[in-house]
mmCIF file of C-alpha atoms in Angstrom:
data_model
loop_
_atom_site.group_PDB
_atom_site.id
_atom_site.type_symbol
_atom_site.label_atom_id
_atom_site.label_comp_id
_atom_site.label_asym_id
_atom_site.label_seq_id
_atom_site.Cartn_x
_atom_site.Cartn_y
_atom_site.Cartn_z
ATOM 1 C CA UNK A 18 182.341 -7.402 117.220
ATOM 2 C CA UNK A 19 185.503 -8.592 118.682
ATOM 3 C CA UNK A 20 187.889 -10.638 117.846
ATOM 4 C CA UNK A 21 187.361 -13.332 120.637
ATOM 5 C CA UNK A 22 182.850 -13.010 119.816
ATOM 6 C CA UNK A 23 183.774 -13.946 116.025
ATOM 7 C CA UNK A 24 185.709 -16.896 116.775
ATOM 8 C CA UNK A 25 183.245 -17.820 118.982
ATOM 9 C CA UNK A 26 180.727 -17.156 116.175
ATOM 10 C CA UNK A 27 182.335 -18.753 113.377
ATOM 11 C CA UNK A 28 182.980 -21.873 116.009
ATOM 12 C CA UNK A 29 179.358 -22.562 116.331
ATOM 13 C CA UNK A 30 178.780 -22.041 112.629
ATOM 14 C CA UNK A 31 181.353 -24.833 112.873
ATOM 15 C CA UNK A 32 182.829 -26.818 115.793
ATOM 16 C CA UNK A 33 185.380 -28.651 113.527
ATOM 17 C CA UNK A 34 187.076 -25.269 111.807
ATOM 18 C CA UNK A 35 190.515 -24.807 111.752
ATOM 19 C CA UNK A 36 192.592 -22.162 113.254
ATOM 20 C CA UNK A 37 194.024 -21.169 109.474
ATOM 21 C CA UNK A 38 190.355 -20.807 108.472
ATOM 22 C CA UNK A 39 189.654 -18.718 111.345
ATOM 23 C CA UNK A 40 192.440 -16.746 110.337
ATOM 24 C CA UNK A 41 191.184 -16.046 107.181
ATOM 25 C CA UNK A 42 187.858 -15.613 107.822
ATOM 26 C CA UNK A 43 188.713 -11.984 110.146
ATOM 27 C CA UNK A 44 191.616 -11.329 108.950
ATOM 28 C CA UNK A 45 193.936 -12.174 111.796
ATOM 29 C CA UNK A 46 197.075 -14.286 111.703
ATOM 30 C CA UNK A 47 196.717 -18.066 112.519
ATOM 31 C CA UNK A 48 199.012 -17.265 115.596
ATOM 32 C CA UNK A 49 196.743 -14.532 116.462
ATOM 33 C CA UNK A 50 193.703 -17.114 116.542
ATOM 34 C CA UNK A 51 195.873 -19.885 118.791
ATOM 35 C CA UNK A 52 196.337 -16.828 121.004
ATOM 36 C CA UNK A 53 192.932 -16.430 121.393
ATOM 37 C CA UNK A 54 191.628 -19.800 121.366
ATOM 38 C CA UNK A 55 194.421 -20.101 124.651
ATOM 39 C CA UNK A 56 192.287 -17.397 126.234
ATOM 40 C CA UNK A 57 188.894 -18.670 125.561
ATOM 41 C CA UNK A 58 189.617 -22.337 126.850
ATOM 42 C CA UNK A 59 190.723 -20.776 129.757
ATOM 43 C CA UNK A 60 187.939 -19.210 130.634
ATOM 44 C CA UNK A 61 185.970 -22.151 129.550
ATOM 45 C CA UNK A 62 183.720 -21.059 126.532
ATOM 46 C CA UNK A 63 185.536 -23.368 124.885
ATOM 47 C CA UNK A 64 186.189 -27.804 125.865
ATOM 48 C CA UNK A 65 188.551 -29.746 123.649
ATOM 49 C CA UNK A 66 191.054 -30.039 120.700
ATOM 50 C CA UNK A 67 187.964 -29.428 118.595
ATOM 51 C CA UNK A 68 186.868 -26.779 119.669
ATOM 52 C CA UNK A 69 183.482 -27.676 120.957
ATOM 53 C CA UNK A 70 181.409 -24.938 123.140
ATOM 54 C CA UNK A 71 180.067 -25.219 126.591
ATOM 55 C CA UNK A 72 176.640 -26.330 127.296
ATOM 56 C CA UNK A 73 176.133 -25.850 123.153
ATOM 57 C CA UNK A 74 174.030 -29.439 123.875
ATOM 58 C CA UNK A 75 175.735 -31.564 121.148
ATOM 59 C CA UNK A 76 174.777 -35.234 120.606
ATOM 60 C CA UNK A 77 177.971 -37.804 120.033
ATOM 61 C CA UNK A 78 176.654 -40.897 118.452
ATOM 62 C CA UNK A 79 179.013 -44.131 118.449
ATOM 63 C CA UNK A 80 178.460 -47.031 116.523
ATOM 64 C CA UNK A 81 176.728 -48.548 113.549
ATOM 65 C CA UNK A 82 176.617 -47.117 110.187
ATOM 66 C CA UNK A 83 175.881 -49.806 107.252
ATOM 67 C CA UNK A 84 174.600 -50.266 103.781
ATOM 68 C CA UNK A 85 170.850 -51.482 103.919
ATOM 69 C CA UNK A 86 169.346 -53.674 101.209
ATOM 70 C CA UNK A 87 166.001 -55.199 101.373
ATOM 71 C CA UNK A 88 165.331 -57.322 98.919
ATOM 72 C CA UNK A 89 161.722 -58.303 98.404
ATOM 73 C CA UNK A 90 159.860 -61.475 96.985
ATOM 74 C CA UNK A 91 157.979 -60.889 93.456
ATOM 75 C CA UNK A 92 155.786 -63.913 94.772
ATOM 76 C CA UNK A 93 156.156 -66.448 98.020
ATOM 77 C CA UNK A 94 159.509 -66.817 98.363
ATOM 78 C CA UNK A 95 160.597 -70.596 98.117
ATOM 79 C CA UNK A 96 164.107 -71.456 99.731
ATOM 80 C CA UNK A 97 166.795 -73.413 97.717
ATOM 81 C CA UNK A 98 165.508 -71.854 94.680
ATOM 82 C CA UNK A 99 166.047 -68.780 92.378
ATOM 83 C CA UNK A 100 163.309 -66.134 93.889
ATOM 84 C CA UNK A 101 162.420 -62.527 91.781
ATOM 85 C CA UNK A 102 162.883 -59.683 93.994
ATOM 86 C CA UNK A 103 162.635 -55.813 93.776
ATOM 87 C CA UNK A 104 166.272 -54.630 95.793
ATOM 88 C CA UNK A 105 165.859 -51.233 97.658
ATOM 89 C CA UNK A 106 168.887 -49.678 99.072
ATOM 90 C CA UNK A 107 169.285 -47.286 101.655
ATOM 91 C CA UNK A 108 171.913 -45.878 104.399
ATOM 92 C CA UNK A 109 171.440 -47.622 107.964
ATOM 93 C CA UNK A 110 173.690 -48.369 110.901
ATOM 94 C CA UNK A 111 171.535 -47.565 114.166
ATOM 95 C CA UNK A 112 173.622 -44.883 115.569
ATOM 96 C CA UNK A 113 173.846 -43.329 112.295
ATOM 97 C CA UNK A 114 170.238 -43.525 111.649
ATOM 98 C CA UNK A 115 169.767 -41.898 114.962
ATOM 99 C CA UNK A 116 172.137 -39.556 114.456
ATOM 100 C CA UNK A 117 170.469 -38.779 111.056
ATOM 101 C CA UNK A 118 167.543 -38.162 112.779
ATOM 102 C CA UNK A 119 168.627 -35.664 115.262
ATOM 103 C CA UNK A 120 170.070 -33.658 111.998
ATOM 104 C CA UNK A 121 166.758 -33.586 110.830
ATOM 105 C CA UNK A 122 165.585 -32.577 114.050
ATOM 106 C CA UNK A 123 167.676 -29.729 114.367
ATOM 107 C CA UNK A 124 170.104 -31.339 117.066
ATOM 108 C CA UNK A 125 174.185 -30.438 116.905
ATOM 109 C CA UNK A 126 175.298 -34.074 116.068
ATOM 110 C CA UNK A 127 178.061 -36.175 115.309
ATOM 111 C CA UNK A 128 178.970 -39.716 113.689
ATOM 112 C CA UNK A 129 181.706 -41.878 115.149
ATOM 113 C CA UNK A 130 182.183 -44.983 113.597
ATOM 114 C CA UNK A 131 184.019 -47.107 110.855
ATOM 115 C CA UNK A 132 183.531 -47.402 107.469
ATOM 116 C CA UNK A 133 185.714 -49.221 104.527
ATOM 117 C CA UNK A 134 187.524 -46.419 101.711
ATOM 118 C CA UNK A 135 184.606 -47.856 99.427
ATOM 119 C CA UNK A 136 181.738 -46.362 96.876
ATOM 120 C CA UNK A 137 179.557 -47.655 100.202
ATOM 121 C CA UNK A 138 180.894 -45.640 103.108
ATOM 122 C CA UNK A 139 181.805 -42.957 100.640
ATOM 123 C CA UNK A 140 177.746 -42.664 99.774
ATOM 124 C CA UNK A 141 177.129 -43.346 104.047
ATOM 125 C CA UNK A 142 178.989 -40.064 104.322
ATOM 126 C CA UNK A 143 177.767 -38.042 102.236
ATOM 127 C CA UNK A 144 173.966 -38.251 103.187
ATOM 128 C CA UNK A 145 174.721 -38.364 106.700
ATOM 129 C CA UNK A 146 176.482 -34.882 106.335
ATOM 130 C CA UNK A 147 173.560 -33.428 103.958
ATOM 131 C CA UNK A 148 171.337 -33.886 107.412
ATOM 132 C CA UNK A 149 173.755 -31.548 108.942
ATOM 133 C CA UNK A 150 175.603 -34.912 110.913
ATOM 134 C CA UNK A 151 179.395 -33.564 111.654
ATOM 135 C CA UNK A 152 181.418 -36.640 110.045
ATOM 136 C CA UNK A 153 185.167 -35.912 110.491
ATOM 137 C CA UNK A 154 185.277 -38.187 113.504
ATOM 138 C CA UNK A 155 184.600 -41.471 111.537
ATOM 139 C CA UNK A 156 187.487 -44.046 110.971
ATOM 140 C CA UNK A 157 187.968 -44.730 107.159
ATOM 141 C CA UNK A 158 189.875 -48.114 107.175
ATOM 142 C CA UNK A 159 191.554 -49.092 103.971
ATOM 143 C CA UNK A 160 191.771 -53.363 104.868
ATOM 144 C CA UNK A 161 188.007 -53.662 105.675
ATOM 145 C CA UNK A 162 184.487 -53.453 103.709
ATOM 146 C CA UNK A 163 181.716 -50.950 104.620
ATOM 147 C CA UNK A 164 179.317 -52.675 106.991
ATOM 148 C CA UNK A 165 176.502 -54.031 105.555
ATOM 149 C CA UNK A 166 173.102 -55.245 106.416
ATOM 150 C CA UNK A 167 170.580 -57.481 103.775
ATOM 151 C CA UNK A 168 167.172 -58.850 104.519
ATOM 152 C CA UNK A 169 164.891 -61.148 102.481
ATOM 153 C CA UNK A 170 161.537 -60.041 102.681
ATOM 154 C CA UNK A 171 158.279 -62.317 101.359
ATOM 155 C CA UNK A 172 155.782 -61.072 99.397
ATOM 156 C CA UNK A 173 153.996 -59.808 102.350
ATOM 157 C CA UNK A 174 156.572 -57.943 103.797
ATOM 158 C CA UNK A 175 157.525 -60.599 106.160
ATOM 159 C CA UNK A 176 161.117 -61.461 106.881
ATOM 160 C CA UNK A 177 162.774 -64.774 105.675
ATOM 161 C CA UNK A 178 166.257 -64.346 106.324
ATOM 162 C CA UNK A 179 168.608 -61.340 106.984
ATOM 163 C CA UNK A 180 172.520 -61.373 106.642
ATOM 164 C CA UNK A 181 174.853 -59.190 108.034
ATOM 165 C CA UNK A 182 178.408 -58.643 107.438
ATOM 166 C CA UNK A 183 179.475 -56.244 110.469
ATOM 167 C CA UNK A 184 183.251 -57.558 110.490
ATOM 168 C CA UNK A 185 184.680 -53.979 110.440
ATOM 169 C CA UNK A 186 183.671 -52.825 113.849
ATOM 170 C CA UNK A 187 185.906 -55.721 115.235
ATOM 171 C CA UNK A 188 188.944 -53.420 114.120
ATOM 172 C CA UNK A 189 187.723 -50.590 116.421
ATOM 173 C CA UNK A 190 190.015 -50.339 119.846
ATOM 174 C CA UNK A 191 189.699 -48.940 123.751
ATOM 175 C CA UNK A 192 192.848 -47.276 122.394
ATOM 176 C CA UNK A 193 190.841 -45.437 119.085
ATOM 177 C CA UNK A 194 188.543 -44.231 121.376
ATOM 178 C CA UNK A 195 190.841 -42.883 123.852
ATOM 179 C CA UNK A 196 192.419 -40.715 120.846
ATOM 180 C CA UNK A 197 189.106 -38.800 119.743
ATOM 181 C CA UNK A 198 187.900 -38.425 123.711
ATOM 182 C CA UNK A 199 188.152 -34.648 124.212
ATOM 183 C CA UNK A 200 185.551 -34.403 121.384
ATOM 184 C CA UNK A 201 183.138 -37.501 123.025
ATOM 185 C CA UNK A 202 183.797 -35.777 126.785
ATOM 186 C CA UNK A 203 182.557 -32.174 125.237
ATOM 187 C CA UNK A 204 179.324 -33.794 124.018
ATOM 188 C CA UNK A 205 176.115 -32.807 125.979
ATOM 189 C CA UNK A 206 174.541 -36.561 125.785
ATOM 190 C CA UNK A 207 177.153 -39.485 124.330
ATOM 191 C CA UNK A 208 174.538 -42.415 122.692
ATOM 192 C CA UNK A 209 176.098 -46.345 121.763
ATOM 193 C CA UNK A 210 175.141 -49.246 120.728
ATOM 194 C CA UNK A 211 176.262 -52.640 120.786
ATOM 195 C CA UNK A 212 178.250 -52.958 117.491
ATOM 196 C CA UNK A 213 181.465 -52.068 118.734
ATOM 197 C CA UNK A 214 183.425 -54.964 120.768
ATOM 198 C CA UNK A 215 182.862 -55.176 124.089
ATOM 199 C CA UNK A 216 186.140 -53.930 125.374
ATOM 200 C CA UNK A 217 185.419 -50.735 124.002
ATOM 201 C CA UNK A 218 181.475 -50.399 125.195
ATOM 202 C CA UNK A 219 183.470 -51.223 128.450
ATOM 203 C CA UNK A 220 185.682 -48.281 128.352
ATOM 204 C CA UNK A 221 183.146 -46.030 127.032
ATOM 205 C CA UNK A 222 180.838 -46.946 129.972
ATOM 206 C CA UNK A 223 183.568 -46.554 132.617
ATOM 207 C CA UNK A 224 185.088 -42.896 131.437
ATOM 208 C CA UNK A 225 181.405 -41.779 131.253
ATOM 209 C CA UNK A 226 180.942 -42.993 134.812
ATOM 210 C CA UNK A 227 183.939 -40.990 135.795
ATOM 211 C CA UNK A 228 183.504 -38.019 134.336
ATOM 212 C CA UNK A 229 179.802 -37.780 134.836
ATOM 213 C CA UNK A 230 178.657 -37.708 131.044
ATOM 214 C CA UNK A 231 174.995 -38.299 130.324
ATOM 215 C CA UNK A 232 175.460 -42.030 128.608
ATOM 216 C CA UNK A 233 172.567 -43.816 126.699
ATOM 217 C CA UNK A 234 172.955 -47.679 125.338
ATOM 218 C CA UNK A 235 170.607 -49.034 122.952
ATOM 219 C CA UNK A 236 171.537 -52.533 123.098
ATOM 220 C CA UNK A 237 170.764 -53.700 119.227
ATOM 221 C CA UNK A 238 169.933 -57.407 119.787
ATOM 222 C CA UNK A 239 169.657 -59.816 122.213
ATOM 223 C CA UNK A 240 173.243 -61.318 120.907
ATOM 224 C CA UNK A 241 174.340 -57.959 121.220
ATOM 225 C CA UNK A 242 173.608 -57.516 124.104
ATOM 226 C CA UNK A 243 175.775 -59.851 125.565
ATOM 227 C CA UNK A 244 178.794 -57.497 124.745
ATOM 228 C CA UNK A 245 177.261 -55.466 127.799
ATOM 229 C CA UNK A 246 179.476 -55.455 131.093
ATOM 230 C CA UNK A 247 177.270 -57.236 134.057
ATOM 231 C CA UNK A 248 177.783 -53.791 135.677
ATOM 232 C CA UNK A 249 176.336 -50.834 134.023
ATOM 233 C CA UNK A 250 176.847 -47.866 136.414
ATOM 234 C CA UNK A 251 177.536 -44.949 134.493
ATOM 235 C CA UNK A 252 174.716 -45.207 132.053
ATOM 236 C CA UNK A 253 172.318 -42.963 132.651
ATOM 237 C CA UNK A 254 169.882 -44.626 130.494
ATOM 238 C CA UNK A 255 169.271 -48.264 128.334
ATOM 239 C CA UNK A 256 166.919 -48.854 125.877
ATOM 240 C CA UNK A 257 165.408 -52.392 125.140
ATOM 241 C CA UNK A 258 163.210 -54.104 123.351
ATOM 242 C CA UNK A 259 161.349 -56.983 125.334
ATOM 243 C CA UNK A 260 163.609 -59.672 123.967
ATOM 244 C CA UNK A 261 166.693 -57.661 124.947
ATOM 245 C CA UNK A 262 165.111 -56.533 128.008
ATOM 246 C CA UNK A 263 163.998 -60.636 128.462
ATOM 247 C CA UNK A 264 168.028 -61.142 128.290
ATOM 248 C CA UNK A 265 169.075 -58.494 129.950
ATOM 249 C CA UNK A 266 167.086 -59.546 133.068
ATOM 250 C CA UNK A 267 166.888 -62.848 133.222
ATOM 251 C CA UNK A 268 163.410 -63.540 132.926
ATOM 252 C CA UNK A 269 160.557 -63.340 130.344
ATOM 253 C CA UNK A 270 158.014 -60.870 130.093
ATOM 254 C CA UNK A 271 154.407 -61.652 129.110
ATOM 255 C CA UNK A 272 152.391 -58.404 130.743
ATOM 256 C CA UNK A 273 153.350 -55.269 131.456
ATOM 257 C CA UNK A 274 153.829 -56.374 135.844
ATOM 258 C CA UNK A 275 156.548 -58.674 134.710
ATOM 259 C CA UNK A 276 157.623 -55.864 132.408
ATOM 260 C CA UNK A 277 158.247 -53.543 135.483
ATOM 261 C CA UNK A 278 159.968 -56.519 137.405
ATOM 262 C CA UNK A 279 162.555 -56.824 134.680
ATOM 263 C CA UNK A 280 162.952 -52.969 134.594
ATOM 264 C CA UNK A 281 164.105 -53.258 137.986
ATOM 265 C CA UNK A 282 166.037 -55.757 137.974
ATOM 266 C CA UNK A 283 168.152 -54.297 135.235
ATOM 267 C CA UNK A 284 168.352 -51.240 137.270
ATOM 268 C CA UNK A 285 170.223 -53.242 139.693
ATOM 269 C CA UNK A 286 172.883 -53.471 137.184
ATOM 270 C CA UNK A 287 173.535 -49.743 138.105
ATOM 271 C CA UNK A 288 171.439 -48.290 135.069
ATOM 272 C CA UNK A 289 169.598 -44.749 135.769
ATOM 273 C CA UNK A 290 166.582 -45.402 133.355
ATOM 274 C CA UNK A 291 165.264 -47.927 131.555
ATOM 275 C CA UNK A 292 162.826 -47.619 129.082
ATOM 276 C CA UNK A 293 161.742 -50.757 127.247
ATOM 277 C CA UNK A 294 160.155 -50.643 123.587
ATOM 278 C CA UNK A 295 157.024 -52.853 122.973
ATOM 279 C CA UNK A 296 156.036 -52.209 119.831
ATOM 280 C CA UNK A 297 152.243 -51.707 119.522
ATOM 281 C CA UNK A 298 151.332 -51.985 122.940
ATOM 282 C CA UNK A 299 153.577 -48.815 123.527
ATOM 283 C CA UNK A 300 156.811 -48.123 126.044
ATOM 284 C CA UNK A 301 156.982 -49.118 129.667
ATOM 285 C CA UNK A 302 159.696 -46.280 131.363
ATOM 286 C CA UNK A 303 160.948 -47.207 135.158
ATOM 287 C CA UNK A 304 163.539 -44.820 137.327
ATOM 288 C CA UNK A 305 163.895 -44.753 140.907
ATOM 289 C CA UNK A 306 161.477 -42.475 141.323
ATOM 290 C CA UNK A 307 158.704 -42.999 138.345
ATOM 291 C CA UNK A 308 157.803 -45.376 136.249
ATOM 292 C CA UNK A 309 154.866 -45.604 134.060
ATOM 293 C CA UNK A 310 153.582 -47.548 130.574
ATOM 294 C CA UNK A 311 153.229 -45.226 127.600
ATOM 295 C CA UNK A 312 150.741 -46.074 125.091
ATOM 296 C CA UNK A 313 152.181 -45.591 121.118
ATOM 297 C CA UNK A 314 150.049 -42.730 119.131
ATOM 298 C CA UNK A 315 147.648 -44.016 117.269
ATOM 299 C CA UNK A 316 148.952 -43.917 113.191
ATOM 300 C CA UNK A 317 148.925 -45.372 109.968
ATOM 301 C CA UNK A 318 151.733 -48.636 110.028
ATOM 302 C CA UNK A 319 152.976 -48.580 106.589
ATOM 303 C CA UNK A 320 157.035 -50.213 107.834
ATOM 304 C CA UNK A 321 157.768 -50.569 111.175
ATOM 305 C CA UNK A 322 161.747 -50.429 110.339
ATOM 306 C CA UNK A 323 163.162 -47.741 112.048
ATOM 307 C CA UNK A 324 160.677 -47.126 114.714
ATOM 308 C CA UNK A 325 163.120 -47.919 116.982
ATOM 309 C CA UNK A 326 166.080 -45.273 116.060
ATOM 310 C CA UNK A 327 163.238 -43.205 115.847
ATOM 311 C CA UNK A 328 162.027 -43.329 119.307
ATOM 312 C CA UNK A 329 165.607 -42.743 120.560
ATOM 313 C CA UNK A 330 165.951 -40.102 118.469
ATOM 314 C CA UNK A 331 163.236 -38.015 119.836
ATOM 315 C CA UNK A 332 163.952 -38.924 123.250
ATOM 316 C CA UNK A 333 167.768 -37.431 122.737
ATOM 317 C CA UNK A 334 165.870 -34.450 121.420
ATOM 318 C CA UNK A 335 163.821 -33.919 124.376
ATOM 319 C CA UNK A 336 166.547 -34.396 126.906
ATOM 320 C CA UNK A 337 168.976 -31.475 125.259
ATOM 321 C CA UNK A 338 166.567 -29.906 125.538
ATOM 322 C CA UNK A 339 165.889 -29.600 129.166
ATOM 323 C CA UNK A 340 162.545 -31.936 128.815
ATOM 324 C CA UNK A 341 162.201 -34.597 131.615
ATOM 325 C CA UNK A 342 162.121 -38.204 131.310
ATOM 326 C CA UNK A 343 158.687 -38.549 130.833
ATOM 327 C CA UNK A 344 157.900 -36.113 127.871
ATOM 328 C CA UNK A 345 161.165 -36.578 126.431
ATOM 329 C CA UNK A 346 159.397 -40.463 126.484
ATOM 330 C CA UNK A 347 155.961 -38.954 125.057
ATOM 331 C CA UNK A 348 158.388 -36.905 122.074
ATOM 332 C CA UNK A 349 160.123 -40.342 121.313
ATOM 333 C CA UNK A 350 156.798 -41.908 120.500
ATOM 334 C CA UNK A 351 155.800 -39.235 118.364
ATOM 335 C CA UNK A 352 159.257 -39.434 115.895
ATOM 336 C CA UNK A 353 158.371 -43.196 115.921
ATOM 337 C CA UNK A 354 154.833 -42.667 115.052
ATOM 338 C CA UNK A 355 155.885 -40.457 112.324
ATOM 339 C CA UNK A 356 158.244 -42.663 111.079
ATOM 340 C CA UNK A 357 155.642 -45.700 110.998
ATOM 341 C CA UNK A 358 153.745 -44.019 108.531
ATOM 342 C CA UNK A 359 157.300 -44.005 105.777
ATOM 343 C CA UNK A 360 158.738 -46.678 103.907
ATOM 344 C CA UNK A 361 162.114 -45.540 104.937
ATOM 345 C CA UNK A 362 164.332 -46.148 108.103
ATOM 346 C CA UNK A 363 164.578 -41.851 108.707
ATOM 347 C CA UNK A 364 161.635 -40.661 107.574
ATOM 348 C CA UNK A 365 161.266 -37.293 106.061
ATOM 349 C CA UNK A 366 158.547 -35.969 107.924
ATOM 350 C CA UNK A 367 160.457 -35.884 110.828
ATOM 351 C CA UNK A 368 160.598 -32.499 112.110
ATOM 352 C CA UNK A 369 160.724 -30.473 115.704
ATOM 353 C CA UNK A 370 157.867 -28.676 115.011
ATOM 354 C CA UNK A 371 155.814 -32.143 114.344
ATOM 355 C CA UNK A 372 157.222 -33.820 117.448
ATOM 356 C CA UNK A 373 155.929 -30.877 119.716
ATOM 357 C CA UNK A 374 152.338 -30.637 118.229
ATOM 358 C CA UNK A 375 151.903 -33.999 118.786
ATOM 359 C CA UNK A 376 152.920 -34.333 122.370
ATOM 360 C CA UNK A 377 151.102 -30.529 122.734
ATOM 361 C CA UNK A 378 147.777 -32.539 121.013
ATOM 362 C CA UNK A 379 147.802 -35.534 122.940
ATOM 363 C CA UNK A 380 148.636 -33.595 126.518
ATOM 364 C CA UNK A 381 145.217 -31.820 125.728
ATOM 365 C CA UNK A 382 143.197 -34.955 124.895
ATOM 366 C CA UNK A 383 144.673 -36.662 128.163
#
């Protein structure tokens, strides 16, 4: 093989190697390597300091990655007093979950976001990277605490109360971004959400506009939300929930007709695609062009946490992969189906092969 087919090689083993451990891998000198790197940028294999191939269809996911706890009641939970609970623990953060997912999935990922030099973010890391995540673009910051995320749960599974301590994303900066942006413009698909400060969503938005980079926002909560500039052209698509979509829009939405009124009137805002999440009663997608309500597969609920990160997840999957709109849609609902039937915000069973069977099984039922 030549020299210039094993760098390649060894760079999609690895987007993130270095030029010495190129070097040493065939046996070339590390000047050798830069030389040929020079050449292969050139001719455009290669996009950025890190790196990253053409068309390779890597995922960059931006924002959240927290410590979850859910702590839940031994009997009905009674406030102002002392209450026995059973505390699970378990890595969260919505992009990270997502981007967890679409390691499992088989999807070239990576993590951006902030985490505190703590036992926390030092335990995020290393199950996000044992899901084949790429981590070396996430801020450690010595001066602030690992996100984290707690809910109260009754007896039932209900929630009482959930607390979050998210101060650490406040740190992150237009500017921060700006430094890691040859690796973000080399993804295939870029994916936020709304817990970094709005000047940088802003910023993200507008270079994605301008350099024509497939852009999707989920936008968390409905408080969250509000981070979102009033103008939203450059995302290609935006992911609700009814309540977000309800705030998003203006307006709130009761049946599925007043569900495709506030699709469009977000759409005004200069958004591609929106595809609102309604829980049981399914997905309602609108585009210019289509625009259709998506029932959810039937399963066993056993936690509905996660769902969510799930759906995105297997919509990212279908759009690498060359899938339109709709069945990227139909491969969403079957990662959150899957997920429905775990316990745990990434479930295990989540796998390509299970996402295409179901959409496969349910095309031939239709």
């Amino acid at each position: 093989m030549e020299k210039d087919m094993q760098i390649l090689h060894h760079i999609r083993q690895n987007p993130f190697i270095t030029q010495q451990e190129l070097a040493d891998l065939i046996g070339i000198s590390r000047s050798a390597v830069a030389g040929y790197i020079a050449q292969l940028t050139k001719r455009g294999e290669i996009k950025g300091r890190a790196y990253v191939l053409r068309d390779e269809g890597m995922i960059a996911c931006i924002g959240g990655a927290n410590l979850d706890r859910k702590a839940r009641g031994k009997q009905q939970v009674r406030l102002h007093s002392s209450n026995p609970v059973t505390i699970m623990e378990s890595c969260g953060g919505v992009a990270r979950n997502i981007a967890e997912n679409l390691g499992r999935l088989g999807c070239n990922t990576s993590l951006i976001t902030s985490i505190g030099e703590d036992k926390e973010g030092d335990w995020l890391l290393q199950e996000t990277k044992k899901h084949g995540v790429h981590i070396s673009q996430v801020w450690r910051l010595p001066t602030q605490r690992t996100g984290t995320y707690t809910a109260l749960l009754d007896i039932d599974g209900e929630m009482v109360v959930s607390l979050a301590n998210m101060d650490i994303y406040d740190a992150l900066t237009p500017e921060m971004f700006a430094e890691k942006w040859s690796h973000i413009a080399a993804a295939h698909v870029v994916f936020i959400d709304t817990n970094i400060p709005a000047d940088c969503l802003a910023y993200i938005i507008e270079r994605c506009r301008e350099e024509n980079i497939l852009l999707f926002v989920d936008p968390v909560s409905s408080i969250k939300a509000k981070k979102l500039p009033q103008q939203l052209d450059g995302v290609e698509a935006i992911l609700p929930n009814r309540e977000e979509a309800e705030l998003m829009a203006g307006m709130k939405i009761t049946t599925i007709e007043e569900c495709a009124e506030a699709c469009r009137k977000i759409r005004e805002r200069g958004v591609k695609h929106v595809i609102v999440t309604l829980g049981e009663v399914g997905i309602y997608y609108q585009s210019e062009d289509v625009e259709e309500h998506m029932s959810p597969y039937p399963t066993e609920v056993v936690d509905v946490t996660g769902a969510g990160d799930a759906f995105a997840s297997g919509l990212l999957y279908g759009i690498v992969n060359g899938e339109s709109f709709q069945r990227a849609c139909r491969l969403g609902l079957a990662a959150s189906a899957l997920t429905l039937q775990t316990e745990q915000s990434v479930s295990p069973l989540l796998k390509a092969e299970q996402l295409e069977l179901a959409v496969e099984q349910f095309e031939k039922e239709r």
